[in-house]
PDB file of C-alpha atoms in Angstrom:
ATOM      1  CA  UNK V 220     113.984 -69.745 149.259  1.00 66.00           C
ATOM      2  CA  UNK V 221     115.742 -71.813 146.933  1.00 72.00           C
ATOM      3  CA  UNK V 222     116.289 -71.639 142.711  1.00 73.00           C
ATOM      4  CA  UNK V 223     117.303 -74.455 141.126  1.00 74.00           C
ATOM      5  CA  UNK V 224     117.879 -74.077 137.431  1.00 72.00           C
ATOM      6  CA  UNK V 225     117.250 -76.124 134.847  1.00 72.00           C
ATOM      7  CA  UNK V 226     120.631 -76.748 132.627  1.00 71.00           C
ATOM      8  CA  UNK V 227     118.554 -78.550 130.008  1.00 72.00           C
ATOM      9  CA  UNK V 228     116.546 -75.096 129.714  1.00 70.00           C
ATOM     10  CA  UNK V 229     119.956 -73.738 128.025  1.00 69.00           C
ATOM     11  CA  UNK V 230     121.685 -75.978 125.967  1.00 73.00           C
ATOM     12  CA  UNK V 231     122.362 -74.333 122.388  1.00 73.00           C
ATOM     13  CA  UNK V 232     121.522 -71.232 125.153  1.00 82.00           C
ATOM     14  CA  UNK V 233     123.923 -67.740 125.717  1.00 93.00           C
ATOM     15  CA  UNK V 234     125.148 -66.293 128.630  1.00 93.00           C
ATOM     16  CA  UNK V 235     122.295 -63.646 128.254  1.00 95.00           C
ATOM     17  CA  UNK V 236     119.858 -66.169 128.289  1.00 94.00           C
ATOM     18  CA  UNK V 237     121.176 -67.483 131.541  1.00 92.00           C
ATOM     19  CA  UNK V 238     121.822 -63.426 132.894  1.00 94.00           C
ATOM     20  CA  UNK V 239     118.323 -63.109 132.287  1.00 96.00           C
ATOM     21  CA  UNK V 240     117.139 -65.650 134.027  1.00 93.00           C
ATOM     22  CA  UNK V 241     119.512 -65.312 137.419  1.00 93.00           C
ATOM     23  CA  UNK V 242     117.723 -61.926 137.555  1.00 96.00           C
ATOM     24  CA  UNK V 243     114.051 -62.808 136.846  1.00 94.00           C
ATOM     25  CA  UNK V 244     114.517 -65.606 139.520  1.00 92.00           C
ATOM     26  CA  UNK V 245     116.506 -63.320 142.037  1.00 93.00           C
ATOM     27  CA  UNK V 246     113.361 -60.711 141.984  1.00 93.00           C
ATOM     28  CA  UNK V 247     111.168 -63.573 142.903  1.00 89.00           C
ATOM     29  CA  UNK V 248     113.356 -64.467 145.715  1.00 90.00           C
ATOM     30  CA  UNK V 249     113.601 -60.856 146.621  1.00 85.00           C
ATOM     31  CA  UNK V 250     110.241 -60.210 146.743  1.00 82.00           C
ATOM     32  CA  UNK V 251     109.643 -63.508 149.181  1.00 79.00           C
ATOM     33  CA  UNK V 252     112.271 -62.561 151.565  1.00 82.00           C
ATOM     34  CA  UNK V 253     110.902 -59.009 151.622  1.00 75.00           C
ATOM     35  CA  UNK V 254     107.285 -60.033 152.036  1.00 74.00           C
ATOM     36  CA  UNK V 255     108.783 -62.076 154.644  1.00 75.00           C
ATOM     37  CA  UNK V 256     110.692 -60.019 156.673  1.00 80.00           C
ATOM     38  CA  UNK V 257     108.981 -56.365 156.376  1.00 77.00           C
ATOM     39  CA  UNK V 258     105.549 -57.454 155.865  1.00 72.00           C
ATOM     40  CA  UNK V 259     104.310 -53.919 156.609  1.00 76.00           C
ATOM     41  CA  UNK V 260     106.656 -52.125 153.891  1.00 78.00           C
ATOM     42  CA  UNK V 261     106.247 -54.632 151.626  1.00 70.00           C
ATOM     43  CA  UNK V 262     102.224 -54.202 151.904  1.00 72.00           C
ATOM     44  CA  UNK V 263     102.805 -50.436 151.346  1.00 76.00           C
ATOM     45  CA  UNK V 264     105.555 -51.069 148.803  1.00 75.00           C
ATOM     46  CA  UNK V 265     103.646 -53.607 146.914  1.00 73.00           C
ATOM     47  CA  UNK V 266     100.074 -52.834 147.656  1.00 77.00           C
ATOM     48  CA  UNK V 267      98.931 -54.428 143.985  1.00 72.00           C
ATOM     49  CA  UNK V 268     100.758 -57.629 144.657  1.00 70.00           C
ATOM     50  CA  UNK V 269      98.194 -57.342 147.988  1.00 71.00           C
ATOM     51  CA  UNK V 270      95.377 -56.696 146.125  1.00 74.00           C
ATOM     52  CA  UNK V 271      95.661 -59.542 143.469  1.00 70.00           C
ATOM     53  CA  UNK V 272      96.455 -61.904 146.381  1.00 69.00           C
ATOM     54  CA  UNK V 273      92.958 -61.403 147.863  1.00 69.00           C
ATOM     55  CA  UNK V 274      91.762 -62.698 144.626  1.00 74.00           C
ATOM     56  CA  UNK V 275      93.341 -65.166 143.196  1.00 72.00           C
ATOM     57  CA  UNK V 276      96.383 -67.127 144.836  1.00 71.00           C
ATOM     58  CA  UNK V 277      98.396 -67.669 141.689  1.00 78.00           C
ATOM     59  CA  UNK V 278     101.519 -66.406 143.611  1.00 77.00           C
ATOM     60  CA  UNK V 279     103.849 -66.772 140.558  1.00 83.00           C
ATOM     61  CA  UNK V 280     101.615 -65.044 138.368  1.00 85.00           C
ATOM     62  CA  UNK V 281     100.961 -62.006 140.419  1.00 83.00           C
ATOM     63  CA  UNK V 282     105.133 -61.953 141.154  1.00 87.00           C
ATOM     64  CA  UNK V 283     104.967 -61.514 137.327  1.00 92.00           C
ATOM     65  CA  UNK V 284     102.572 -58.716 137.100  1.00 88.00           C
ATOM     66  CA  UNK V 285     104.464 -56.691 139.707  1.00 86.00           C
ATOM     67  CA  UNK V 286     107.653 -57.358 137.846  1.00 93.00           C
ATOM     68  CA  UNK V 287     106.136 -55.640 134.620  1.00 94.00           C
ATOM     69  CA  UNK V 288     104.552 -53.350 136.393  1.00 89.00           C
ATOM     70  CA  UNK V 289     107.870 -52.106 138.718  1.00 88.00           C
ATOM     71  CA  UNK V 290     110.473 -53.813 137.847  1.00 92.00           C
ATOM     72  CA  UNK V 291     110.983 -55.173 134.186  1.00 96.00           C
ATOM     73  CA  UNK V 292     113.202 -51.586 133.048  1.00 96.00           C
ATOM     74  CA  UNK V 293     115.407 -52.803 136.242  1.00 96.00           C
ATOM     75  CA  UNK V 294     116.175 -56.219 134.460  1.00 97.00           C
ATOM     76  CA  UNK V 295     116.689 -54.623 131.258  1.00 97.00           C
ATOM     77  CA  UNK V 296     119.304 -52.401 133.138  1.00 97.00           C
ATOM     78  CA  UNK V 297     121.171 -54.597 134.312  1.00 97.00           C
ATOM     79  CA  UNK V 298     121.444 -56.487 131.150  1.00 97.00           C
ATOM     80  CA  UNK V 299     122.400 -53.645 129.748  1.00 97.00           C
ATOM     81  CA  UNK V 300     125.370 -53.441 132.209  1.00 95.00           C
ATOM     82  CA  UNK V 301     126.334 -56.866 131.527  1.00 94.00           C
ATOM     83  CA  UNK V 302     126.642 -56.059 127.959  1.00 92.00           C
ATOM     84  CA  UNK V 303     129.005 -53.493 128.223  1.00 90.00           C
ATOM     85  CA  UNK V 304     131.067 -55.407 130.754  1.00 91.00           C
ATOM     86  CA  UNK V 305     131.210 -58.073 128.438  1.00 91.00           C
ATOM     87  CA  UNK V 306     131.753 -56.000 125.057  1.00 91.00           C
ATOM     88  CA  UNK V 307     128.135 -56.856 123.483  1.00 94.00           C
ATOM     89  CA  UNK V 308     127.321 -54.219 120.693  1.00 93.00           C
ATOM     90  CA  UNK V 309     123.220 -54.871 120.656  1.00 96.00           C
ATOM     91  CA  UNK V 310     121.047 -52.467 120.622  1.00 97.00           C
ATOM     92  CA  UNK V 311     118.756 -51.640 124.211  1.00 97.00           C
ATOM     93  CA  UNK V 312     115.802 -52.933 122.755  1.00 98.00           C
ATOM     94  CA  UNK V 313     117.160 -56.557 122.578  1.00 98.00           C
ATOM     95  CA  UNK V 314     117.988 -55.636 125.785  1.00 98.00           C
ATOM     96  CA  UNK V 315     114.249 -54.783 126.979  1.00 98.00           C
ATOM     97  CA  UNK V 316     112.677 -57.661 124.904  1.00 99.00           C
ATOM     98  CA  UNK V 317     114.732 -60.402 126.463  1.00 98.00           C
ATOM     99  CA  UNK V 318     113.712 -59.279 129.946  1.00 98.00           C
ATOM    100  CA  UNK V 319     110.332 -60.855 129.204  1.00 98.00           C
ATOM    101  CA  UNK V 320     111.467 -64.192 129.330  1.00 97.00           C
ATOM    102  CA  UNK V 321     109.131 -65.550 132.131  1.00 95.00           C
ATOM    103  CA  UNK V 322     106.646 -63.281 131.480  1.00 98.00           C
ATOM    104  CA  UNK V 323     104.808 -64.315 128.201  1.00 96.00           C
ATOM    105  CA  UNK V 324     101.809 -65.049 130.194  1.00 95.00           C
ATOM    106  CA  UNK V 325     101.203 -61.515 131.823  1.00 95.00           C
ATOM    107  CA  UNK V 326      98.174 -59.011 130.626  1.00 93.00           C
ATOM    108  CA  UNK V 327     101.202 -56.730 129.699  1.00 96.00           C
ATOM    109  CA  UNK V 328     102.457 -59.370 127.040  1.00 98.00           C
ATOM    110  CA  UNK V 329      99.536 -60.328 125.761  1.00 98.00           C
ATOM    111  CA  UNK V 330      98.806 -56.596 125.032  1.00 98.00           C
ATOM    112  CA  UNK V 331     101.235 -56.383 122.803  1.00 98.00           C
ATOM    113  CA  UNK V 332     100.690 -56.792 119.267  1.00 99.00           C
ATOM    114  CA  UNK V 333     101.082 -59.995 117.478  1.00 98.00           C
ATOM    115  CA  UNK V 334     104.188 -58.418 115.904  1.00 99.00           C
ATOM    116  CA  UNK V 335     105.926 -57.182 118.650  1.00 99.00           C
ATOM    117  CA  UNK V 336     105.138 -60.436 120.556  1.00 99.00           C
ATOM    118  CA  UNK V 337     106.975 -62.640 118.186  1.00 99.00           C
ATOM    119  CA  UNK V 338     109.944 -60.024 118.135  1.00 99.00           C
ATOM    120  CA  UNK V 339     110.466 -60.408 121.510  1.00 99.00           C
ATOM    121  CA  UNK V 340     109.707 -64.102 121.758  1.00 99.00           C
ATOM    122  CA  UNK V 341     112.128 -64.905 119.461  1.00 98.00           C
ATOM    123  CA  UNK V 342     114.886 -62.708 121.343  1.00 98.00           C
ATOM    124  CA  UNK V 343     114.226 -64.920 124.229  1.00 97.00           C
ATOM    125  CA  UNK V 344     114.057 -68.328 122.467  1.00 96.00           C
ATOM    126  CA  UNK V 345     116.801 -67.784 120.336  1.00 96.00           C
ATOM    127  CA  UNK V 346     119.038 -67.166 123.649  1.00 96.00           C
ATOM    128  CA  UNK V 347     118.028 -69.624 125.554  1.00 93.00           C
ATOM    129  CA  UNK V 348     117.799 -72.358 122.543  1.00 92.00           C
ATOM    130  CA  UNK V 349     119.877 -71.143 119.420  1.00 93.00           C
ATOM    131  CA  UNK V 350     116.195 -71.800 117.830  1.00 94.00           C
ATOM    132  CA  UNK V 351     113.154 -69.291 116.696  1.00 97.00           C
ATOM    133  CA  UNK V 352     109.718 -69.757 117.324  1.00 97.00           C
ATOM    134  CA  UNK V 353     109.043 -71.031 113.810  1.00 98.00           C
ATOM    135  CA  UNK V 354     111.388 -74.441 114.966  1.00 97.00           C
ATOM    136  CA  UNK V 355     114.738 -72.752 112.675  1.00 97.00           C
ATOM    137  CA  UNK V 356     117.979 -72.625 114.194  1.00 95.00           C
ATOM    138  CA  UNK V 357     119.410 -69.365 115.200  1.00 95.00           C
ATOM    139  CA  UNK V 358     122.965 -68.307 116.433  1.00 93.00           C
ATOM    140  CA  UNK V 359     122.150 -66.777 119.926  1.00 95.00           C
ATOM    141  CA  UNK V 360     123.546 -62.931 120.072  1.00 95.00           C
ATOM    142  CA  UNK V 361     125.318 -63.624 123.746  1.00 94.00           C
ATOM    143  CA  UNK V 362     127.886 -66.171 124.204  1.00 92.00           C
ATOM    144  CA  UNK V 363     127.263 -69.792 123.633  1.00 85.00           C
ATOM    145  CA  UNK V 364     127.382 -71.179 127.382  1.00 62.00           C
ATOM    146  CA  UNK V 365     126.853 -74.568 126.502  1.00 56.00           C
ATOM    147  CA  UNK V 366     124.285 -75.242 129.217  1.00 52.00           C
ATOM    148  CA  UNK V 367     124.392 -73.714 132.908  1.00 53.00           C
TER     149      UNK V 367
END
């Protein structure tokens, strides 16, 4: 499997921005190779990811249901890591809401309440753009990167 990102996707963007996204996109890859090579735990492992491929083939969308559903507090972890490796003073919950960049489109997100949905989108888009959802720009939290 190969990732290819997008350096237009992070102009005006932080380091966080592009953090998050290196581990959104290594989960997917992770969860190809495993499905891959131990079909049998991975079936086990990842019996909803089964189930949902029965019914619908949306393989990207069901990759993002199993990541909220297993593995979205992992992401958040290890941005938390990053911070203190790089000195960030944020709180965890910026933390949490940026690892649901990707995921906007999952029953998880769009259970959230209109509130907390903006909150979060605008951690993400202010990261990876230096602007807010309402088009205003926004000094990113992270480190300006200047693009990947």
């Amino acid at each position: 499997m190969t990732s290819t990102f997008d350096s237009n996707l992070f102009k005006g963007g932080s380091d966080l921005a592009i953090a998050k996204t290196i581990l959104h996109e290594s989960i997917h890859a992770y969860l190809v190779a495993y499905f891959a090579k131990d079909a049998l735990s991975a079936n086990i492992n990842y019996s909803y990811f089964v189930t949902k491929w029965e019914s619908s083939h949306d393989y990207n969308g069901i990759q993002h249901e199993v990541i909220v559903n297993r593995l979205i507090g992992s992401v958040a972890s290890n941005l938390i890591n990053y911070r203190k490796n790089q000195g960030y003073n944020l709180p965890d919950q910026f933390y949490y809401d940026l690892s649901w960049g990707g995921l906007q489109n999952t029953s998880a997100f769009k259970n959230f309440s209109p509130e907390v949905q903006k909150r979060i989108l605008n951690v993400i888009k202010i990261e990876q753009s230096g602007i807010d959802v309402d088009g205003n720009q926004s000094k990113p939290k992270g480190n300006t990167s200047g693009g990947c």
